[in-house]
PDB file of C-alpha atoms and ligand atoms in Angstrom:
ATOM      1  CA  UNK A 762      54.696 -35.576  29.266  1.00 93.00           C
ATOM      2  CA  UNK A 763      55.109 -34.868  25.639  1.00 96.00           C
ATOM      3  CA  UNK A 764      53.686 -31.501  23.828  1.00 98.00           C
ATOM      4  CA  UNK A 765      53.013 -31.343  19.869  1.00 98.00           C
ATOM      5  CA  UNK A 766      51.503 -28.362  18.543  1.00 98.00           C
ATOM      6  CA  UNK A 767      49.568 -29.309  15.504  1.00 98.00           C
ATOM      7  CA  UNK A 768      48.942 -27.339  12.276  1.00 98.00           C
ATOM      8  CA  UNK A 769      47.296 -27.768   9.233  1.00 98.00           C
ATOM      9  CA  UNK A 770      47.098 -26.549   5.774  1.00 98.00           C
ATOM     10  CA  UNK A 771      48.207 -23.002   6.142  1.00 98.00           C
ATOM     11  CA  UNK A 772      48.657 -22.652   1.785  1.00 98.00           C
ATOM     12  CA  UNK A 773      50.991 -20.029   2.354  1.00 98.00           C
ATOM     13  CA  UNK A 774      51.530 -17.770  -0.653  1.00 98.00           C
ATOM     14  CA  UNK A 775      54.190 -15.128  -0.433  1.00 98.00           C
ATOM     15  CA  UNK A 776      51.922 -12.345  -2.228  1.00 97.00           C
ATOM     16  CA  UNK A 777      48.551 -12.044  -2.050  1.00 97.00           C
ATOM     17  CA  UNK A 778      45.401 -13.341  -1.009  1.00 97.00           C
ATOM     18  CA  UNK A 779      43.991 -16.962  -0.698  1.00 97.00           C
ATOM     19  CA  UNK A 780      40.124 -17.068  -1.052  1.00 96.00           C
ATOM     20  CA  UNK A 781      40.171 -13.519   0.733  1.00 95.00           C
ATOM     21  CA  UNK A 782      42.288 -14.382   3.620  1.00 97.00           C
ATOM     22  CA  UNK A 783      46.478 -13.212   4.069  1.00 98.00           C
ATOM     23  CA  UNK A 784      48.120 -16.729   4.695  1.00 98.00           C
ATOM     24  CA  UNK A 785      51.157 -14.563   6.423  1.00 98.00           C
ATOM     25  CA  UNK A 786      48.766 -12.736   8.738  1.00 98.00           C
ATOM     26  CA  UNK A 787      47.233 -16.006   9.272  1.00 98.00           C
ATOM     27  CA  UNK A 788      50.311 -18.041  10.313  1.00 98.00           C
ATOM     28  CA  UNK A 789      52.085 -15.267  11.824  1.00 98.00           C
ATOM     29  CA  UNK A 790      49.314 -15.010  14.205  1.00 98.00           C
ATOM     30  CA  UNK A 791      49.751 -19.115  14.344  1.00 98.00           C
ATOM     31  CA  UNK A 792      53.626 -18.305  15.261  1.00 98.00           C
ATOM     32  CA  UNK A 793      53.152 -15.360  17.861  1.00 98.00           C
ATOM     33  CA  UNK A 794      50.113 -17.679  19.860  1.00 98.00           C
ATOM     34  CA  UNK A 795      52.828 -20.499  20.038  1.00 98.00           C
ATOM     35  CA  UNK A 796      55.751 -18.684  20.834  1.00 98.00           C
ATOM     36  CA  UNK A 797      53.424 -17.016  23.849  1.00 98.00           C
ATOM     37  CA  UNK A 798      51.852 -20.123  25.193  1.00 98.00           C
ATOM     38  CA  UNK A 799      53.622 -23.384  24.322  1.00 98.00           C
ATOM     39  CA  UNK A 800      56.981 -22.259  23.412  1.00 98.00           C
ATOM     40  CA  UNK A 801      57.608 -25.424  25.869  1.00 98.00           C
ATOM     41  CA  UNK A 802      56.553 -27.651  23.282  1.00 98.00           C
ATOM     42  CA  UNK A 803      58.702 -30.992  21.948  1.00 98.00           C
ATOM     43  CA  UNK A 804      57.742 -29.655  18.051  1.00 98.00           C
ATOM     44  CA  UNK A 805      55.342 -28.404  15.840  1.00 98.00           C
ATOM     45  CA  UNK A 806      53.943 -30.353  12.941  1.00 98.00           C
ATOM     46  CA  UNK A 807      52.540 -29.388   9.947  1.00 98.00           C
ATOM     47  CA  UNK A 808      50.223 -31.870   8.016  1.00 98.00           C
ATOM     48  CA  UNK A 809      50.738 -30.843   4.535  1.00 98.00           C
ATOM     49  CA  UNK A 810      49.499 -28.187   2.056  1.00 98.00           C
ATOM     50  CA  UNK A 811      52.356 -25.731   3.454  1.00 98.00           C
ATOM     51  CA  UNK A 812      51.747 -23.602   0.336  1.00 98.00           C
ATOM     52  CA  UNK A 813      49.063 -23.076  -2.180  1.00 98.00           C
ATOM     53  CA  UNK A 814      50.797 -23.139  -5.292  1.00 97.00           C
ATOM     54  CA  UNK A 815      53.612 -25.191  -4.635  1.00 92.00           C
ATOM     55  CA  UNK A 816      56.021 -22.934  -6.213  1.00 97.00           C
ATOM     56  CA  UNK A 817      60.141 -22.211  -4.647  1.00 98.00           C
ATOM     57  CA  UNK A 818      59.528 -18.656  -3.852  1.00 98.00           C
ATOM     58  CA  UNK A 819      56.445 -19.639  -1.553  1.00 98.00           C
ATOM     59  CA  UNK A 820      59.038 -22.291   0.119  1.00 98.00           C
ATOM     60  CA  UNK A 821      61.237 -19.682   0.158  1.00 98.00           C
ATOM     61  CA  UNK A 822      59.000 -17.165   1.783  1.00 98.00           C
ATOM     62  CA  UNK A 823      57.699 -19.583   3.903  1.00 98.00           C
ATOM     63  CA  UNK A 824      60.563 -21.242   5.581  1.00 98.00           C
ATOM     64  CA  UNK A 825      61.588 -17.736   6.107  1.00 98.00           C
ATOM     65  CA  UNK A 826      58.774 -16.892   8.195  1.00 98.00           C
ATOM     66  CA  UNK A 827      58.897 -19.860  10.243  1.00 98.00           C
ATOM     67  CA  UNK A 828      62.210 -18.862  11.678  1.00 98.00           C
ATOM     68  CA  UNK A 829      60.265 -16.882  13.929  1.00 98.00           C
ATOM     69  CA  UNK A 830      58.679 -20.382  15.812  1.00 98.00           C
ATOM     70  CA  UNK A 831      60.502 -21.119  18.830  1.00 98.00           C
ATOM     71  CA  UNK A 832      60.220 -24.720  18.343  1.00 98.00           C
ATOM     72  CA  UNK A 833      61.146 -26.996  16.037  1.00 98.00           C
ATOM     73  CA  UNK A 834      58.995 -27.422  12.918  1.00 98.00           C
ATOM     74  CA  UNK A 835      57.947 -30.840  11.317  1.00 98.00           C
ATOM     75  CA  UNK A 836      56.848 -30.078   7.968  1.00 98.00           C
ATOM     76  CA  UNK A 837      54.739 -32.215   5.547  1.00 98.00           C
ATOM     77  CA  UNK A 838      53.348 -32.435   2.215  1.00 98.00           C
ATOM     78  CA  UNK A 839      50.137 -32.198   0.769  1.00 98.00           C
ATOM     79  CA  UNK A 840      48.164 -32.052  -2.422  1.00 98.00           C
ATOM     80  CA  UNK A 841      48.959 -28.359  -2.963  1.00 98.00           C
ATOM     81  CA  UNK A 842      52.794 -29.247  -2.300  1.00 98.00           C
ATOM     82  CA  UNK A 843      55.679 -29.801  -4.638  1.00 98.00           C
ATOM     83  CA  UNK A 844      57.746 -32.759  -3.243  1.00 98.00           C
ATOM     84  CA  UNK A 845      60.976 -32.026  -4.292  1.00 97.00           C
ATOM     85  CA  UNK A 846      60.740 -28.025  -3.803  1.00 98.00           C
ATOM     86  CA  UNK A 847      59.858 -28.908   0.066  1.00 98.00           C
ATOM     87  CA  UNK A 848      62.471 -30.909   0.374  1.00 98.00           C
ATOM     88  CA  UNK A 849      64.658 -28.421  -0.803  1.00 98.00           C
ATOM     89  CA  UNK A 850      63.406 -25.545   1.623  1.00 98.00           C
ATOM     90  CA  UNK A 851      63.060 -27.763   4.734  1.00 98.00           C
ATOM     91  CA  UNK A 852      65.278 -30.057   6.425  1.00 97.00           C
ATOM     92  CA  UNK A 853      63.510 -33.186   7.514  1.00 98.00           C
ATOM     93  CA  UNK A 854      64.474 -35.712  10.236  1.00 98.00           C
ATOM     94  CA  UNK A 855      67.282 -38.213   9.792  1.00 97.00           C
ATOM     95  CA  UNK A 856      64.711 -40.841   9.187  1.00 98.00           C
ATOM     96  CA  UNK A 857      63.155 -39.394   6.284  1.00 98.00           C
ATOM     97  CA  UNK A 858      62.781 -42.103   3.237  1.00 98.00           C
ATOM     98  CA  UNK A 859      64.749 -40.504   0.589  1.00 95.00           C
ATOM     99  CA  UNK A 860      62.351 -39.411  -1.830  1.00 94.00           C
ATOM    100  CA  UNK A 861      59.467 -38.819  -0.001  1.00 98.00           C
ATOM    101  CA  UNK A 862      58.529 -36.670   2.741  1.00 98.00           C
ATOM    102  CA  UNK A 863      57.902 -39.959   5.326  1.00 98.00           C
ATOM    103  CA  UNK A 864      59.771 -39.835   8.319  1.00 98.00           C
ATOM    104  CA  UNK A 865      59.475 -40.754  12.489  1.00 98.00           C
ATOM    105  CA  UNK A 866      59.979 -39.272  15.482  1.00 97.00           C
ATOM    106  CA  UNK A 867      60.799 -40.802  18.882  1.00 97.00           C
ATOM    107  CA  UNK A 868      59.057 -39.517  22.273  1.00 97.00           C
ATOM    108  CA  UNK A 869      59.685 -40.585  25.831  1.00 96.00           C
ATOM    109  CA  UNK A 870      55.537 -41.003  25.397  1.00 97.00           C
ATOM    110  CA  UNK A 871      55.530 -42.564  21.774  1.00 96.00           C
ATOM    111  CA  UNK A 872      56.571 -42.667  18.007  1.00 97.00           C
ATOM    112  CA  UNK A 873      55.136 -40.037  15.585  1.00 98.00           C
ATOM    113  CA  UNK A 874      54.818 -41.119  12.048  1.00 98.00           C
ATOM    114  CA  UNK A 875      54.639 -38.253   9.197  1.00 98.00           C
ATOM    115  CA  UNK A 876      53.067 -40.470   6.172  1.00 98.00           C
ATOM    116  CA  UNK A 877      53.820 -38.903   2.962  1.00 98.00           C
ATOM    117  CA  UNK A 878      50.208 -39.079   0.920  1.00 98.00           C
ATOM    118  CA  UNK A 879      50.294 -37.130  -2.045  1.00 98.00           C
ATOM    119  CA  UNK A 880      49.565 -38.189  -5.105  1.00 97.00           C
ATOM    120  CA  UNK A 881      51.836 -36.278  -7.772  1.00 96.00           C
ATOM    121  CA  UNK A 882      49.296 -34.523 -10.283  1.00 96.00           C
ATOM    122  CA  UNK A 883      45.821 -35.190  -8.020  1.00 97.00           C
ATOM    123  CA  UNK A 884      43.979 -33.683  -5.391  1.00 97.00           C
ATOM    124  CA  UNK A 885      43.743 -37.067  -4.421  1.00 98.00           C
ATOM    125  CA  UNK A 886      46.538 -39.034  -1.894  1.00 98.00           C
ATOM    126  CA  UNK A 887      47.667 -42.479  -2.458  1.00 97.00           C
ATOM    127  CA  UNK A 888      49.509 -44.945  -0.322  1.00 96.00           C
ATOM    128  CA  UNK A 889      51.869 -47.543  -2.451  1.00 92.00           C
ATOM    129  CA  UNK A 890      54.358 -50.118  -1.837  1.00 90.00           C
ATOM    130  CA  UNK A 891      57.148 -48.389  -1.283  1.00 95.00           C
ATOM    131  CA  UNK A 892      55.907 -46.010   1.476  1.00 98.00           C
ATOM    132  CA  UNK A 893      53.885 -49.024   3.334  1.00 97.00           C
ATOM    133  CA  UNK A 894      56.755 -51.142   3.049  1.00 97.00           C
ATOM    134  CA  UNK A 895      58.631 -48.690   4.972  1.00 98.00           C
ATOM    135  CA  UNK A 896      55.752 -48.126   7.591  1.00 98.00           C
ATOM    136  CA  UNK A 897      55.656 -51.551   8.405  1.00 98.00           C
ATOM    137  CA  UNK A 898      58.710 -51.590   8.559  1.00 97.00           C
ATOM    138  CA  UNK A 899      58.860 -49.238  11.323  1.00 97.00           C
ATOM    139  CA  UNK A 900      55.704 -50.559  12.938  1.00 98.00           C
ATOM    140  CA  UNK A 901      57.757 -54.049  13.229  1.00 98.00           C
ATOM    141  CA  UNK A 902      60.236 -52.846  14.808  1.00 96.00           C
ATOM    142  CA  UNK A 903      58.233 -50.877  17.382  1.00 94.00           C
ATOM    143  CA  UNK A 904      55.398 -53.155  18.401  1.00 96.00           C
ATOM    144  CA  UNK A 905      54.861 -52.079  22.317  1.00 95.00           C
ATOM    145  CA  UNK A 906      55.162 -48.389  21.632  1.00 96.00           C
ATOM    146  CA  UNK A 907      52.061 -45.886  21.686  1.00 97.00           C
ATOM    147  CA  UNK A 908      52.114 -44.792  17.864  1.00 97.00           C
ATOM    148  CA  UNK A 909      50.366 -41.438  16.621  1.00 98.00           C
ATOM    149  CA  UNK A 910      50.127 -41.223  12.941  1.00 98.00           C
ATOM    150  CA  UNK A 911      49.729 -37.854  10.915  1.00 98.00           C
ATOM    151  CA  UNK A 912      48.716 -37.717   7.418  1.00 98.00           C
ATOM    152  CA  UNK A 913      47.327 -35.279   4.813  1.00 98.00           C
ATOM    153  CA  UNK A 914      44.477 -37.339   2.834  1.00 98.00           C
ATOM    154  CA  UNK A 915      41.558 -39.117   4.734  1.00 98.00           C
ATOM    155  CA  UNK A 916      41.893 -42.847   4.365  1.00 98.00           C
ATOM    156  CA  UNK A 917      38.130 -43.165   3.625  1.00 97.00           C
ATOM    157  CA  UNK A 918      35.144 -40.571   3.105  1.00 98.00           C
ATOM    158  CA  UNK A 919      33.577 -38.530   5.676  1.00 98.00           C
ATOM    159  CA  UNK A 920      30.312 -37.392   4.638  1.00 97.00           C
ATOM    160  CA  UNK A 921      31.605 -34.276   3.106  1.00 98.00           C
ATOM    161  CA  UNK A 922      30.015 -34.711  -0.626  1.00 97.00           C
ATOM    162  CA  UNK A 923      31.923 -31.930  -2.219  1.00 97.00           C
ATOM    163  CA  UNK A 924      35.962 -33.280  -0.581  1.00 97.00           C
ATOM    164  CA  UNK A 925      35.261 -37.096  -0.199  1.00 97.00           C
ATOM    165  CA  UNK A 926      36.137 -37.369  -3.953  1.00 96.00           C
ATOM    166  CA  UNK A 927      40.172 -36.495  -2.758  1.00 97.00           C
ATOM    167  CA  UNK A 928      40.636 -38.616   0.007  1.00 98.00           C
ATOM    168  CA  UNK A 929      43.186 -41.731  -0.377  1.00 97.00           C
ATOM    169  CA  UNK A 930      42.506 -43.712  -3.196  1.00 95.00           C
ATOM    170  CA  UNK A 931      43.387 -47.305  -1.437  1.00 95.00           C
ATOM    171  CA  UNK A 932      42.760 -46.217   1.981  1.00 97.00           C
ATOM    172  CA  UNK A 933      40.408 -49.297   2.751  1.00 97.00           C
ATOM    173  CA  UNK A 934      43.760 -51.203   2.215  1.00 97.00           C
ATOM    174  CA  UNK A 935      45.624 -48.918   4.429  1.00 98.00           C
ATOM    175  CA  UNK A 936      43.408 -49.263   7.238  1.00 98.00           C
ATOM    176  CA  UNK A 937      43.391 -53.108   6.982  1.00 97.00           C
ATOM    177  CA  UNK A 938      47.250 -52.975   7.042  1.00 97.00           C
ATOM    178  CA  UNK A 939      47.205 -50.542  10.210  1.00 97.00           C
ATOM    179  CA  UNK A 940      44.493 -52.635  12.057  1.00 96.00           C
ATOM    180  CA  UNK A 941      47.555 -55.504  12.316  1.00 96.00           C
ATOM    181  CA  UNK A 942      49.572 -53.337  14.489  1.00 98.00           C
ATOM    182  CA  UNK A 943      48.002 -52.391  17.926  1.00 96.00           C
ATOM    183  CA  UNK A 944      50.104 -49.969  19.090  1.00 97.00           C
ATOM    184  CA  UNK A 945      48.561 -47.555  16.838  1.00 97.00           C
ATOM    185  CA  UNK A 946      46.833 -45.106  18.960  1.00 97.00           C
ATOM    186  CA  UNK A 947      44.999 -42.190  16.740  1.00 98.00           C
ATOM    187  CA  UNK A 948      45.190 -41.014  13.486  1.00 98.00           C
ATOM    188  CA  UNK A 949      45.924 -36.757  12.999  1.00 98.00           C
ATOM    189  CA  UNK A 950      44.641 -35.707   9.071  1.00 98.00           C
ATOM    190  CA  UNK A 951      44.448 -32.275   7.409  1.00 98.00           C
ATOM    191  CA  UNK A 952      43.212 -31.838   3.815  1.00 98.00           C
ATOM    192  CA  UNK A 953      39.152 -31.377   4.700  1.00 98.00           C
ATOM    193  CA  UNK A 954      39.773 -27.728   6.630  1.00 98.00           C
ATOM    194  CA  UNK A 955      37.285 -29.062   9.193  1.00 97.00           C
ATOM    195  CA  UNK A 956      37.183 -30.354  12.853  1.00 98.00           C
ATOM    196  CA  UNK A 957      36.027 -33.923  12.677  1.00 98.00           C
ATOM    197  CA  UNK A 958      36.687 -36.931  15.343  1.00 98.00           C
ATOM    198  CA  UNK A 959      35.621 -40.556  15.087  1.00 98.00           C
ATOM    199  CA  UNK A 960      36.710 -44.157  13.497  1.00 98.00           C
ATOM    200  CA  UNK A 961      38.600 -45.729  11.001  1.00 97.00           C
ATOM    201  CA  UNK A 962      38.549 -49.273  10.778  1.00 95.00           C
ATOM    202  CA  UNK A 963      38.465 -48.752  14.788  1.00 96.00           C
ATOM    203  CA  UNK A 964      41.077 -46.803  14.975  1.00 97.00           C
ATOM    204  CA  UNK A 965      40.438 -43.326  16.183  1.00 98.00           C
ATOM    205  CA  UNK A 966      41.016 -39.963  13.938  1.00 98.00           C
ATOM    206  CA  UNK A 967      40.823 -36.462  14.089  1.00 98.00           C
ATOM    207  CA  UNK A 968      41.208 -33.934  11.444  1.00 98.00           C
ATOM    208  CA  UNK A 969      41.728 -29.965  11.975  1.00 98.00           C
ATOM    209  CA  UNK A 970      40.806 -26.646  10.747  1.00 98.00           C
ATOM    210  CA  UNK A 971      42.928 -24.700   8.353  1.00 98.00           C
ATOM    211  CA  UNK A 972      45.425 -22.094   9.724  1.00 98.00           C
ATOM    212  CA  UNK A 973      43.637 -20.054   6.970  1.00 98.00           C
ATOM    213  CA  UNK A 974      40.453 -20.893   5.262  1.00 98.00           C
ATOM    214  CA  UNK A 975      37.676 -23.160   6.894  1.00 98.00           C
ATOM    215  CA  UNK A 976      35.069 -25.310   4.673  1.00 98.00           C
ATOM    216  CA  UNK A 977      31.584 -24.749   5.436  1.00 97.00           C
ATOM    217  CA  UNK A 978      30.039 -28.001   7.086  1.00 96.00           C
ATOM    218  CA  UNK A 979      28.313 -30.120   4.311  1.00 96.00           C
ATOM    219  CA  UNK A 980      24.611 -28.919   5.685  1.00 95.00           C
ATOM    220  CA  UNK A 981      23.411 -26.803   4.389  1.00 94.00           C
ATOM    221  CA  UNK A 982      24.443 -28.173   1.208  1.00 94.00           C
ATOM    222  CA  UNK A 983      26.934 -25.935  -1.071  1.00 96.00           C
ATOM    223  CA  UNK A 984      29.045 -27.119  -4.261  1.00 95.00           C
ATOM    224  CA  UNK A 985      32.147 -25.993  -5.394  1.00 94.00           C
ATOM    225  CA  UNK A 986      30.809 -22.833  -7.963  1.00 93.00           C
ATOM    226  CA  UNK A 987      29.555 -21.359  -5.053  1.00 88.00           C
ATOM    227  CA  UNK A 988      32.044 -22.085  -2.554  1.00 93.00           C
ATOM    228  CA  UNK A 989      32.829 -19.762   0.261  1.00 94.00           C
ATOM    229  CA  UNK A 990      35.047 -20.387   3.126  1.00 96.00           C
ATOM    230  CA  UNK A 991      32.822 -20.128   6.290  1.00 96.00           C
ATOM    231  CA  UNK A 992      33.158 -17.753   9.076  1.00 94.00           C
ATOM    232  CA  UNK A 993      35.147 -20.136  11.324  1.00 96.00           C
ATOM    233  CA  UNK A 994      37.880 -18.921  13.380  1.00 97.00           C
ATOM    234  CA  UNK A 995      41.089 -21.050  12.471  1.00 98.00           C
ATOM    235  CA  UNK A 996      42.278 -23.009  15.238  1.00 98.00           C
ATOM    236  CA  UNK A 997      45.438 -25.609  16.282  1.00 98.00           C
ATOM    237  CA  UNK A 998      45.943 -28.513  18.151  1.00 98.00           C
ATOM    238  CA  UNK A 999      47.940 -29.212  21.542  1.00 98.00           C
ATOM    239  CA  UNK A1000      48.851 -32.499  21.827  1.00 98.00           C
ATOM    240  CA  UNK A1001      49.762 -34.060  24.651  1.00 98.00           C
ATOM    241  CA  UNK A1002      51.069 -37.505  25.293  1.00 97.00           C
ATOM    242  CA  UNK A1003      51.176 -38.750  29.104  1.00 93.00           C
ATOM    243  CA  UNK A1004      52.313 -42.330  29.202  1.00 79.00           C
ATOM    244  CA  UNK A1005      49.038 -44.405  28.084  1.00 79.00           C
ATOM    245  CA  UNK A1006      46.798 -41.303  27.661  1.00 94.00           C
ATOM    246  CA  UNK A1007      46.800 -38.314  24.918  1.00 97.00           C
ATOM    247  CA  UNK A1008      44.447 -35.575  24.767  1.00 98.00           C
ATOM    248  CA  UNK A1009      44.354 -33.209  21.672  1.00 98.00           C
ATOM    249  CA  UNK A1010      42.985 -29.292  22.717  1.00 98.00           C
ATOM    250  CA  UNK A1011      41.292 -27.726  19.493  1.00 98.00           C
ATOM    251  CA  UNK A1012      42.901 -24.299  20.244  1.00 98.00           C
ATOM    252  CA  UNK A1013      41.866 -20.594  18.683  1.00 98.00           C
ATOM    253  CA  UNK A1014      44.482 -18.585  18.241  1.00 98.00           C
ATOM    254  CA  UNK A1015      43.067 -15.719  16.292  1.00 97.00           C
ATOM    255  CA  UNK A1016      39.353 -14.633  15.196  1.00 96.00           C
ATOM    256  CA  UNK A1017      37.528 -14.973  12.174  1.00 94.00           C
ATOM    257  CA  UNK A1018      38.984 -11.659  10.787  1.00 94.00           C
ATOM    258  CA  UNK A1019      42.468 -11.736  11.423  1.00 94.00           C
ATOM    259  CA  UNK A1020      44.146 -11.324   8.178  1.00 93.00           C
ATOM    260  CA  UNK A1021      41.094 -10.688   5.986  1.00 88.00           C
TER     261      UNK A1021
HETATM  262 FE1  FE2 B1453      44.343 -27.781   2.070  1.00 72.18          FE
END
């Protein structure tokens, strides 16, 4: 069996607050509940929006901090990320394409594919030639094995009026390209702050809360002047990947106060 902790969108700032929260309380408590309970796991993946600002002393701050994990750490980027500053900060795998943050990692249970999605200057993600080309690519070469897929941006909307504006501008695309290659198992997305399951094109997808804020559900309806993040406990995901079955664990690991 394979574990994966999962992670999502902890906009870590190295001063401050975010939207009333402490993103170092926050992921700190993130840290401590891993390093308790699954410090047995293969690695820990985060799907993008590492920091809120995107600036080199956040990186700096940040990367910093997560020396305290006690497993390896799988970063990613999002829209709130700078590209080139996480690069800098973070080392990524030895398959990482070389100007993106798009990379693989091998299992005994399966291949895990970070997809880079940002968009440079939009909230927005985008998925162009040269990052499918290298996808299928690797999908080619690895037709028979089990294949889990994180990403930041939402290939299509998902009923949330006030965040389906920013998902992935040619996801429809996307998904047609994925739906060639069966050995794609489920889809793992960040960006809405929200725990949603379901389809894709028939593929299967989850997203997952924040490690700091959460986004109220879309009923009752709210719009962005008003926004405030809803009482929700932050949570993270346990993967686990046990020859032709996964399960993913939505996981609390602090309460709604922590860090506010
Ligand atoms: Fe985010």
């Amino acid at each position: 069996m394979n574990k994966l902790i999962w992670l999502s969108d902890p906009h870590f700032t190295a001063n401050g607050l975010v939207l009333g929260h402490d993103p170092r309380i926050r992921l700190q408590a993130a840290i401590d509940y891993i390093n308790t309970h699954h410090s047995d796991a293969d690695c820990c993946i985060i799907s993008g929006d590492l920091v809120n600002h995107g600036t080199s002393p956040d990186y700096a701050a940040l990367a910093s901090q997560l020396k305290s994990l006690s497993v390896p750490m799988l970063p990613m980027a999002g829209n709130h990320d700078n590209r080139d500053l996480l690069r800098e900060h973070f080392t990524l795998p030895k398959t990482a394409m070389p100007d993106f943050v798009q990379y693989s990692i091998t299992t005994p249970n399966g291949e895990i594919i970070c997809l880079d999605t940002k968009k440079t200057g939009s909230d927005a993600g985008e998925f162009y030639p040269d990052r499918t080309n290298w996808l299928e690519l690797h999908l080619n070469q690895n037709p028979e094995t089990p294949t889990y897929v994180f990403m930041h941006h939402p290939p299509r909307p998902l009923d949330l009026p006030m965040q389906d504006a920013d998902c992935m501008e040619n996801g429809d695309a996307f998904l047609d390209m994925l739906a060639r290659y069966r050995q794609i198992k489920h889809l793992f997305i960040g960006h809405v702050h929200r725990p949603i399951t379901g389809t894709m094109n028939a593929i299967p997808f989850a997203t997952m809360r924040s490690v700091l804020y959460q986004v109220p559900p879309p009923i009752p309806a709210w719009n962005w002047d008003t926004f405030t993040p809803a009482l929700e406990a932050p949570q993270l995901g346990v993967l686990t990947l046990n020859g032709a079955d996964y399960h993913l664990h939505y996981t609390q690991f602090c309460d709604d106060q922590t860090g506010t």
